[in-house]
PDB file of C-alpha atoms and ligand atoms in Angstrom:
ATOM      1  CA  MET A 282     -13.427 -26.872   0.083  1.00 42.00           C
ATOM      2  CA  ASN A 283     -12.598 -25.673  -3.253  1.00 51.00           C
ATOM      3  CA  GLU A 284      -9.278 -27.119  -4.811  1.00 60.00           C
ATOM      4  CA  ASN A 285      -7.058 -24.403  -3.569  1.00 81.00           C
ATOM      5  CA  TYR A 286      -7.276 -25.627   0.081  1.00 87.00           C
ATOM      6  CA  CYS A 287      -4.651 -26.216   1.583  1.00 92.00           C
ATOM      7  CA  ASP A 288      -3.743 -27.389   5.106  1.00 95.00           C
ATOM      8  CA  LEU A 289      -0.651 -26.181   6.768  1.00 97.00           C
ATOM      9  CA  THR A 290      -1.371 -27.477  10.601  1.00 96.00           C
ATOM     10  CA  GLN A 291       1.059 -29.693  10.768  1.00 96.00           C
ATOM     11  CA  THR A 292       3.788 -27.321   8.751  1.00 96.00           C
ATOM     12  CA  PRO A 293       6.733 -25.954  10.860  1.00 96.00           C
ATOM     13  CA  PRO A 294       6.653 -22.529  11.643  1.00 93.00           C
ATOM     14  CA  SER A 295       9.873 -21.749   9.569  1.00 93.00           C
ATOM     15  CA  HIS A 296       8.000 -23.428   6.253  1.00 95.00           C
ATOM     16  CA  LEU A 297       4.691 -21.968   7.124  1.00 96.00           C
ATOM     17  CA  GLN A 298       5.684 -18.834   4.469  1.00 95.00           C
ATOM     18  CA  THR A 299       7.308 -20.390   1.774  1.00 95.00           C
ATOM     19  CA  ALA A 300       4.272 -22.996   1.991  1.00 95.00           C
ATOM     20  CA  VAL A 301       1.616 -20.225   1.584  1.00 95.00           C
ATOM     21  CA  PHE A 302       3.820 -18.554  -1.270  1.00 94.00           C
ATOM     22  CA  TYR A 303       3.790 -22.032  -3.308  1.00 92.00           C
ATOM     23  CA  GLU A 304       0.154 -22.042  -2.710  1.00 91.00           C
ATOM     24  CA  ILE A 305      -0.455 -18.579  -4.026  1.00 90.00           C
ATOM     25  CA  LYS A 306       1.968 -17.843  -6.344  1.00 86.00           C
ATOM     26  CA  ASP A 307       0.057 -19.227  -9.867  1.00 85.00           C
ATOM     27  CA  MET A 308      -3.288 -18.134  -8.204  1.00 84.00           C
ATOM     28  CA  PRO A 309      -5.139 -16.671 -11.326  1.00 78.00           C
ATOM     29  CA  ARG A 310      -7.356 -13.067 -10.778  1.00 74.00           C
ATOM     30  CA  GLY A 311     -10.285 -13.635  -9.253  1.00 77.00           C
ATOM     31  CA  GLU A 312      -9.766 -17.336  -7.546  1.00 84.00           C
ATOM     32  CA  THR A 313      -9.270 -17.505  -3.758  1.00 84.00           C
ATOM     33  CA  ALA A 314      -7.013 -20.053  -1.501  1.00 90.00           C
ATOM     34  CA  THR A 315      -8.166 -21.237   1.676  1.00 88.00           C
ATOM     35  CA  VAL A 316      -5.415 -22.133   4.134  1.00 94.00           C
ATOM     36  CA  LEU A 317      -5.629 -23.705   7.350  1.00 95.00           C
ATOM     37  CA  PHE A 318      -3.178 -22.406   9.871  1.00 97.00           C
ATOM     38  CA  ALA A 319      -2.471 -24.055  13.514  1.00 96.00           C
ATOM     39  CA  GLU A 320      -1.386 -20.582  14.952  1.00 93.00           C
ATOM     40  CA  ASP A 321      -2.546 -16.973  14.013  1.00 91.00           C
ATOM     41  CA  PRO A 322      -0.924 -16.414  10.279  1.00 93.00           C
ATOM     42  CA  ALA A 323      -0.887 -12.189  10.463  1.00 88.00           C
ATOM     43  CA  ILE A 324       2.633 -12.369  10.571  1.00 88.00           C
ATOM     44  CA  THR A 325       3.641 -14.657   8.126  1.00 92.00           C
ATOM     45  CA  LEU A 326       1.059 -13.380   5.859  1.00 92.00           C
ATOM     46  CA  HIS A 327       2.039  -9.730   6.478  1.00 89.00           C
ATOM     47  CA  SER A 328       5.757 -10.622   5.756  1.00 89.00           C
ATOM     48  CA  LEU A 329       4.469 -12.136   2.335  1.00 92.00           C
ATOM     49  CA  ASN A 330       2.510  -9.668   1.452  1.00 88.00           C
ATOM     50  CA  LEU A 331       5.796  -7.106   1.934  1.00 84.00           C
ATOM     51  CA  GLN A 332       7.488  -9.514  -0.311  1.00 84.00           C
ATOM     52  CA  LEU A 333       4.619  -9.451  -3.220  1.00 84.00           C
ATOM     53  CA  ARG A 334       4.078  -5.927  -3.289  1.00 76.00           C
ATOM     54  CA  ASN A 335       1.018  -5.534  -0.897  1.00 76.00           C
ATOM     55  CA  ASN A 336      -0.738  -7.420  -3.562  1.00 82.00           C
ATOM     56  CA  LEU A 337      -2.537  -9.958  -0.852  1.00 86.00           C
ATOM     57  CA  ARG A 338      -5.602  -9.384   0.879  1.00 84.00           C
ATOM     58  CA  TRP A 339      -7.057 -11.713   3.225  1.00 87.00           C
ATOM     59  CA  GLU A 340      -9.890 -12.689   5.636  1.00 85.00           C
ATOM     60  CA  ILE A 341      -9.091 -15.334   8.702  1.00 87.00           C
ATOM     61  CA  SER A 342     -11.777 -16.900  11.214  1.00 87.00           C
ATOM     62  CA  ARG A 343     -11.587 -19.797  13.874  1.00 89.00           C
ATOM     63  CA  THR A 344     -12.876 -22.698  13.568  1.00 89.00           C
ATOM     64  CA  ASP A 345     -14.522 -24.891  15.878  1.00 90.00           C
ATOM     65  CA  ALA A 346     -11.331 -26.595  16.853  1.00 91.00           C
ATOM     66  CA  GLY A 347      -9.369 -23.322  17.078  1.00 93.00           C
ATOM     67  CA  HIS A 348      -7.633 -23.374  14.112  1.00 95.00           C
ATOM     68  CA  TRP A 349      -7.208 -20.510  11.798  1.00 93.00           C
ATOM     69  CA  LEU A 350      -8.989 -20.744   8.561  1.00 92.00           C
ATOM     70  CA  THR A 351      -8.078 -17.724   6.202  1.00 92.00           C
ATOM     71  CA  THR A 352      -9.481 -16.809   2.617  1.00 89.00           C
ATOM     72  CA  ILE A 353      -6.371 -15.341   0.383  1.00 91.00           C
ATOM     73  CA  HIS A 354      -6.853 -13.288  -2.433  1.00 86.00           C
ATOM     74  CA  ARG A 355      -5.416 -10.497  -4.866  1.00 84.00           C
ATOM     75  CA  ALA A 356      -5.998  -6.988  -4.017  1.00 78.00           C
ATOM     76  CA  GLU A 357      -6.665  -6.208  -7.676  1.00 69.00           C
ATOM     77  CA  ASP A 358      -8.493  -8.535  -9.878  1.00 62.00           C
ATOM     78  CA  VAL A 359      -9.091  -6.338 -12.544  1.00 67.00           C
ATOM     79  CA  PRO A 360      -6.273  -3.831 -14.106  1.00 79.00           C
ATOM     80  CA  PRO A 361      -6.280  -0.159 -13.636  1.00 87.00           C
ATOM     81  CA  VAL A 362      -7.933   1.764 -16.909  1.00 88.00           C
ATOM     82  CA  ASP A 363      -6.262   4.911 -16.894  1.00 91.00           C
ATOM     83  CA  VAL A 364      -3.621   7.099 -15.323  1.00 94.00           C
ATOM     84  CA  PHE A 365      -5.960   8.518 -12.163  1.00 92.00           C
ATOM     85  CA  ASP A 366      -7.579   4.866 -11.451  1.00 91.00           C
ATOM     86  CA  SER A 367      -4.025   3.619 -10.932  1.00 93.00           C
ATOM     87  CA  LEU A 368      -3.249   6.771  -8.726  1.00 94.00           C
ATOM     88  CA  LYS A 369      -6.434   6.185  -6.633  1.00 91.00           C
ATOM     89  CA  ARG A 370      -5.629   2.531  -6.634  1.00 89.00           C
ATOM     90  CA  ASP A 371      -1.888   3.901  -5.479  1.00 92.00           C
ATOM     91  CA  HIS A 372      -3.581   5.653  -2.822  1.00 92.00           C
ATOM     92  CA  LYS A 373      -5.425   2.760  -1.524  1.00 87.00           C
ATOM     93  CA  ARG A 374      -2.210   0.642  -1.308  1.00 87.00           C
ATOM     94  CA  LEU A 375      -0.339   3.104   0.383  1.00 92.00           C
ATOM     95  CA  ASP A 376      -3.269   3.375   3.049  1.00 90.00           C
ATOM     96  CA  ALA A 377      -3.307  -0.269   3.283  1.00 85.00           C
ATOM     97  CA  MET A 378       0.382  -0.383   3.967  1.00 88.00           C
ATOM     98  CA  PHE A 379       0.054   2.113   6.407  1.00 93.00           C
ATOM     99  CA  SER A 380      -2.574   0.628   8.587  1.00 90.00           C
ATOM    100  CA  GLN A 381      -0.796  -2.817   8.679  1.00 87.00           C
ATOM    101  CA  VAL A 382       2.178  -0.574   9.863  1.00 93.00           C
ATOM    102  CA  ILE A 383      -0.573   0.614  12.747  1.00 94.00           C
ATOM    103  CA  HIS A 384      -1.872  -2.296  13.253  1.00 89.00           C
ATOM    104  CA  LEU A 385       1.499  -4.499  13.804  1.00 88.00           C
ATOM    105  CA  THR A 386       2.831  -1.840  16.055  1.00 94.00           C
ATOM    106  CA  ASP A 387      -0.659  -1.755  18.520  1.00 92.00           C
ATOM    107  CA  GLN A 388       0.374  -5.533  18.526  1.00 89.00           C
ATOM    108  CA  ASN A 389       3.990  -4.589  19.358  1.00 91.00           C
ATOM    109  CA  HIS A 390       5.553  -6.202  16.135  1.00 89.00           C
ATOM    110  CA  LEU A 391       7.826  -3.706  15.752  1.00 93.00           C
ATOM    111  CA  VAL A 392      10.215  -5.539  13.292  1.00 90.00           C
ATOM    112  CA  GLN A 393       7.629  -6.418  11.105  1.00 88.00           C
ATOM    113  CA  ALA A 394       5.948  -2.433  11.269  1.00 91.00           C
ATOM    114  CA  HIS A 395       9.651  -1.253  10.594  1.00 93.00           C
ATOM    115  CA  ALA A 396       9.917  -3.009   7.389  1.00 90.00           C
ATOM    116  CA  ILE A 397       6.394  -2.533   5.973  1.00 90.00           C
ATOM    117  CA  MET A 398       7.101   1.148   7.337  1.00 94.00           C
ATOM    118  CA  ARG A 399      10.332   1.243   4.685  1.00 94.00           C
ATOM    119  CA  ALA A 400       8.273  -0.318   2.309  1.00 91.00           C
ATOM    120  CA  PHE A 401       5.578   2.295   2.491  1.00 94.00           C
ATOM    121  CA  ILE A 402       8.327   5.358   2.035  1.00 96.00           C
ATOM    122  CA  GLU A 403       9.491   3.338  -1.256  1.00 95.00           C
ATOM    123  CA  GLY A 404       6.362   3.132  -2.292  1.00 94.00           C
ATOM    124  CA  LEU A 405       5.663   7.171  -1.340  1.00 96.00           C
ATOM    125  CA  ARG A 406       8.514   7.801  -3.618  1.00 97.00           C
ATOM    126  CA  LYS A 407       7.258   6.506  -6.780  1.00 96.00           C
ATOM    127  CA  HIS A 408       3.712   8.071  -6.053  1.00 97.00           C
ATOM    128  CA  PHE A 409       5.583  11.207  -5.866  1.00 97.00           C
ATOM    129  CA  ALA A 410       7.675  10.538  -8.736  1.00 96.00           C
ATOM    130  CA  VAL A 411       4.638  10.320 -11.170  1.00 97.00           C
ATOM    131  CA  GLU A 412       3.045  13.456  -9.385  1.00 96.00           C
ATOM    132  CA  HIS A 413       5.875  15.850  -9.315  1.00 93.00           C
ATOM    133  CA  ASP A 414       8.231  14.679 -12.138  1.00 93.00           C
ATOM    134  CA  ILE A 415       5.585  13.638 -14.840  1.00 94.00           C
ATOM    135  CA  LEU A 416       2.048  15.257 -13.999  1.00 95.00           C
ATOM    136  CA  ALA A 417       2.631  18.302 -12.591  1.00 94.00           C
ATOM    137  CA  LYS A 418       5.438  18.995 -14.801  1.00 92.00           C
ATOM    138  CA  ALA A 419       3.257  18.053 -17.869  1.00 90.00           C
ATOM    139  CA  ILE A 420       0.076  20.052 -16.528  1.00 91.00           C
ATOM    140  CA  ARG A 421       0.137  23.869 -15.135  1.00 88.00           C
ATOM    141  CA  THR A 422      -2.826  24.322 -12.702  1.00 88.00           C
ATOM    142  CA  PRO A 423      -4.357  28.205 -12.094  1.00 86.00           C
ATOM    143  CA  PRO A 424      -3.820  29.714  -8.516  1.00 89.00           C
ATOM    144  CA  ASN A 425      -7.513  29.365  -6.732  1.00 84.00           C
ATOM    145  CA  ALA A 426      -9.594  31.894  -5.226  1.00 86.00           C
ATOM    146  CA  MET A 427      -7.204  32.528  -2.174  1.00 88.00           C
ATOM    147  CA  GLY A 428      -4.109  32.658  -4.821  1.00 89.00           C
ATOM    148  CA  VAL A 429      -2.682  29.606  -3.891  1.00 87.00           C
ATOM    149  CA  ASP A 430      -1.088  27.636  -6.572  1.00 90.00           C
ATOM    150  CA  PRO A 431      -2.899  23.745  -5.871  1.00 90.00           C
ATOM    151  CA  THR A 432       0.136  21.808  -7.249  1.00 92.00           C
ATOM    152  CA  ALA A 433       2.510  24.425  -5.406  1.00 92.00           C
ATOM    153  CA  ALA A 434       0.442  23.057  -2.021  1.00 92.00           C
ATOM    154  CA  MET A 435       0.912  19.801  -2.986  1.00 94.00           C
ATOM    155  CA  MET A 436       4.251  19.425  -3.057  1.00 94.00           C
ATOM    156  CA  GLN A 437       4.540  20.941   0.060  1.00 95.00           C
ATOM    157  CA  GLU A 438       1.869  18.411   1.521  1.00 96.00           C
ATOM    158  CA  HIS A 439       4.240  15.367  -0.041  1.00 96.00           C
ATOM    159  CA  ASN A 440       7.535  16.824   1.048  1.00 97.00           C
ATOM    160  CA  GLU A 441       5.783  16.549   4.775  1.00 97.00           C
ATOM    161  CA  ILE A 442       4.424  13.600   4.496  1.00 98.00           C
ATOM    162  CA  LEU A 443       7.582  12.654   3.278  1.00 97.00           C
ATOM    163  CA  ASN A 444       9.624  14.025   6.364  1.00 97.00           C
ATOM    164  CA  GLN A 445       7.213  12.449   8.494  1.00 97.00           C
ATOM    165  CA  SER A 446       7.179   8.656   7.597  1.00 98.00           C
ATOM    166  CA  ILE A 447      11.080   9.511   7.732  1.00 97.00           C
ATOM    167  CA  MET A 448      11.207  10.649  11.076  1.00 96.00           C
ATOM    168  CA  ILE A 449       8.811   7.717  12.079  1.00 97.00           C
ATOM    169  CA  GLU A 450      11.021   5.194   9.938  1.00 96.00           C
ATOM    170  CA  LEU A 451      14.152   6.403  12.443  1.00 95.00           C
ATOM    171  CA  SER A 452      12.246   6.075  15.098  1.00 95.00           C
ATOM    172  CA  PHE A 453      11.409   2.346  14.868  1.00 95.00           C
ATOM    173  CA  ASP A 454      15.511   2.272  14.772  1.00 91.00           C
ATOM    174  CA  GLU A 455      15.994   3.558  18.410  1.00 89.00           C
ATOM    175  CA  GLU A 456      17.296   1.345  20.433  1.00 86.00           C
ATOM    176  CA  ASP A 457      14.191   1.814  23.169  1.00 87.00           C
ATOM    177  CA  ALA A 458      11.659   2.056  20.534  1.00 89.00           C
ATOM    178  CA  THR A 459       8.260   1.058  21.770  1.00 92.00           C
ATOM    179  CA  SER A 460       4.409   0.966  20.463  1.00 91.00           C
ATOM    180  CA  THR A 461       3.872   4.004  22.823  1.00 91.00           C
ATOM    181  CA  SER A 462       6.839   5.863  21.424  1.00 91.00           C
ATOM    182  CA  VAL A 463       6.076   5.061  17.761  1.00 95.00           C
ATOM    183  CA  SER A 464       2.118   5.161  18.089  1.00 95.00           C
ATOM    184  CA  PRO A 465       1.585   8.821  18.676  1.00 95.00           C
ATOM    185  CA  LEU A 466       3.904   9.558  15.573  1.00 95.00           C
ATOM    186  CA  LEU A 467       1.833   7.108  13.264  1.00 97.00           C
ATOM    187  CA  ALA A 468      -1.591   8.826  14.089  1.00 96.00           C
ATOM    188  CA  ILE A 469      -0.506  11.982  13.342  1.00 96.00           C
ATOM    189  CA  LEU A 470       0.631  11.208  10.074  1.00 97.00           C
ATOM    190  CA  ALA A 471      -2.578   8.921   9.461  1.00 96.00           C
ATOM    191  CA  GLY A 472      -4.783  11.957   9.496  1.00 93.00           C
ATOM    192  CA  TYR A 473      -2.530  14.242   7.715  1.00 95.00           C
ATOM    193  CA  LEU A 474      -2.271  11.534   4.936  1.00 94.00           C
ATOM    194  CA  SER A 475      -5.740  11.003   4.232  1.00 92.00           C
ATOM    195  CA  LYS A 476      -6.716  14.306   4.015  1.00 94.00           C
ATOM    196  CA  HIS A 477      -4.078  15.105   1.458  1.00 95.00           C
ATOM    197  CA  GLU A 478      -5.434  12.257  -0.826  1.00 92.00           C
ATOM    198  CA  TYR A 479      -8.689  13.331   0.053  1.00 92.00           C
ATOM    199  CA  ARG A 480      -7.661  16.692  -1.477  1.00 91.00           C
ATOM    200  CA  GLU A 481      -5.662  15.987  -3.847  1.00 92.00           C
ATOM    201  CA  GLU A 482      -8.544  13.501  -5.644  1.00 90.00           C
ATOM    202  CA  ALA A 483     -11.032  16.426  -5.834  1.00 90.00           C
ATOM    203  CA  THR A 484      -8.934  19.677  -6.346  1.00 89.00           C
ATOM    204  CA  ILE A 485      -5.784  18.578  -8.769  1.00 92.00           C
ATOM    205  CA  PHE A 486      -6.993  15.363 -10.416  1.00 93.00           C
ATOM    206  CA  PRO A 487      -9.934  16.906 -11.760  1.00 92.00           C
ATOM    207  CA  ILE A 488      -7.817  19.635 -13.189  1.00 92.00           C
ATOM    208  CA  TRP A 489      -5.130  16.675 -14.640  1.00 93.00           C
ATOM    209  CA  ILE A 490      -7.991  14.651 -15.963  1.00 92.00           C
ATOM    210  CA  GLY A 491      -9.207  17.901 -17.741  1.00 92.00           C
ATOM    211  CA  ALA A 492      -5.999  18.339 -19.142  1.00 93.00           C
ATOM    212  CA  ILE A 493      -5.058  14.722 -20.529  1.00 93.00           C
ATOM    213  CA  ASN A 494      -8.300  14.271 -21.906  1.00 91.00           C
ATOM    214  CA  LYS A 495      -7.622  17.081 -24.434  1.00 93.00           C
ATOM    215  CA  ALA A 496      -4.290  15.224 -25.405  1.00 92.00           C
ATOM    216  CA  PRO A 497      -3.770  12.627 -28.555  1.00 94.00           C
ATOM    217  CA  GLU A 498      -4.697   8.949 -28.009  1.00 94.00           C
ATOM    218  CA  ALA A 499      -0.959   7.851 -28.731  1.00 95.00           C
ATOM    219  CA  ALA A 500       0.519  10.860 -25.744  1.00 93.00           C
ATOM    220  CA  LYS A 501      -2.440   9.531 -23.791  1.00 93.00           C
ATOM    221  CA  ALA A 502      -1.362   5.871 -24.302  1.00 94.00           C
ATOM    222  CA  ALA A 503       2.408   6.656 -23.764  1.00 95.00           C
ATOM    223  CA  LEU A 504       2.159   8.440 -20.389  1.00 95.00           C
ATOM    224  CA  PHE A 505      -0.366   5.406 -18.673  1.00 95.00           C
ATOM    225  CA  GLN A 506       2.555   3.281 -19.525  1.00 95.00           C
ATOM    226  CA  GLN A 507       4.803   5.992 -18.101  1.00 95.00           C
ATOM    227  CA  VAL A 508       2.835   6.095 -14.942  1.00 96.00           C
ATOM    228  CA  LEU A 509       2.605   2.127 -14.595  1.00 94.00           C
ATOM    229  CA  ALA A 510       6.332   2.049 -15.034  1.00 95.00           C
ATOM    230  CA  THR A 511       7.224   4.638 -12.631  1.00 95.00           C
ATOM    231  CA  LEU A 512       4.780   2.994  -9.719  1.00 93.00           C
ATOM    232  CA  ALA A 513       6.090  -0.730 -10.529  1.00 87.00           C
ATOM    233  CA  ASP A 514       9.683   0.593 -10.248  1.00 70.00           C
TER     234      ASP A 514
HETATM  235 FE1  FE2 B 888      -0.907  10.958  -4.606  1.00 60.26          FE
HETATM  236 FE1  FE2 B 889       0.299  13.286  -2.979  1.00 60.26          FE
END
């Protein structure tokens, strides 16, 4: 086993999240921690991940003794190189959070799913703040062959995504909320979200990249810092 190995099979459930946190908190980029649990650690890890801004990834396997062996690593081992690298990574980060909501809802862990849904909405707001308040304001996009301005279309889709997300968040709050009542709403948004991100990366990002590439280096660097700060806010 590597030096970051830790056996938590004797740790009481109420202390597990803190124990894992101390195990990984100073873990340098590129390293992994291997942790052994007595029970399925999915809830513990999801909850810790929420606290750590969805910065963790893990793989779980079962040992012959029936324990749960988990390898934990950081989501990103290399810092983003520019504005679009940050935005594409943020798409992936939001997708991963939304998949967690779907997974936890399917498993009937509605309290945890609801918490991640709230964090997802917060993440969406920051992401849209970059795209609306920074990029769309600075760079005009010409109308396409159908006469539609891709930026206006993007903003309309953002409103739709945000409205659907808020509706889902509220539906977790209903007293009679069940996996069956929330899952169909999640499925609709999942499809809409992935189509939107694909369209955005294929149509708007190339126009924005072209415009930013023409800007002086100092302006580019300042914009990059502003984007990083907004996403991290
Ligand atoms: Fe986006
Ligand atoms: Fe978007």
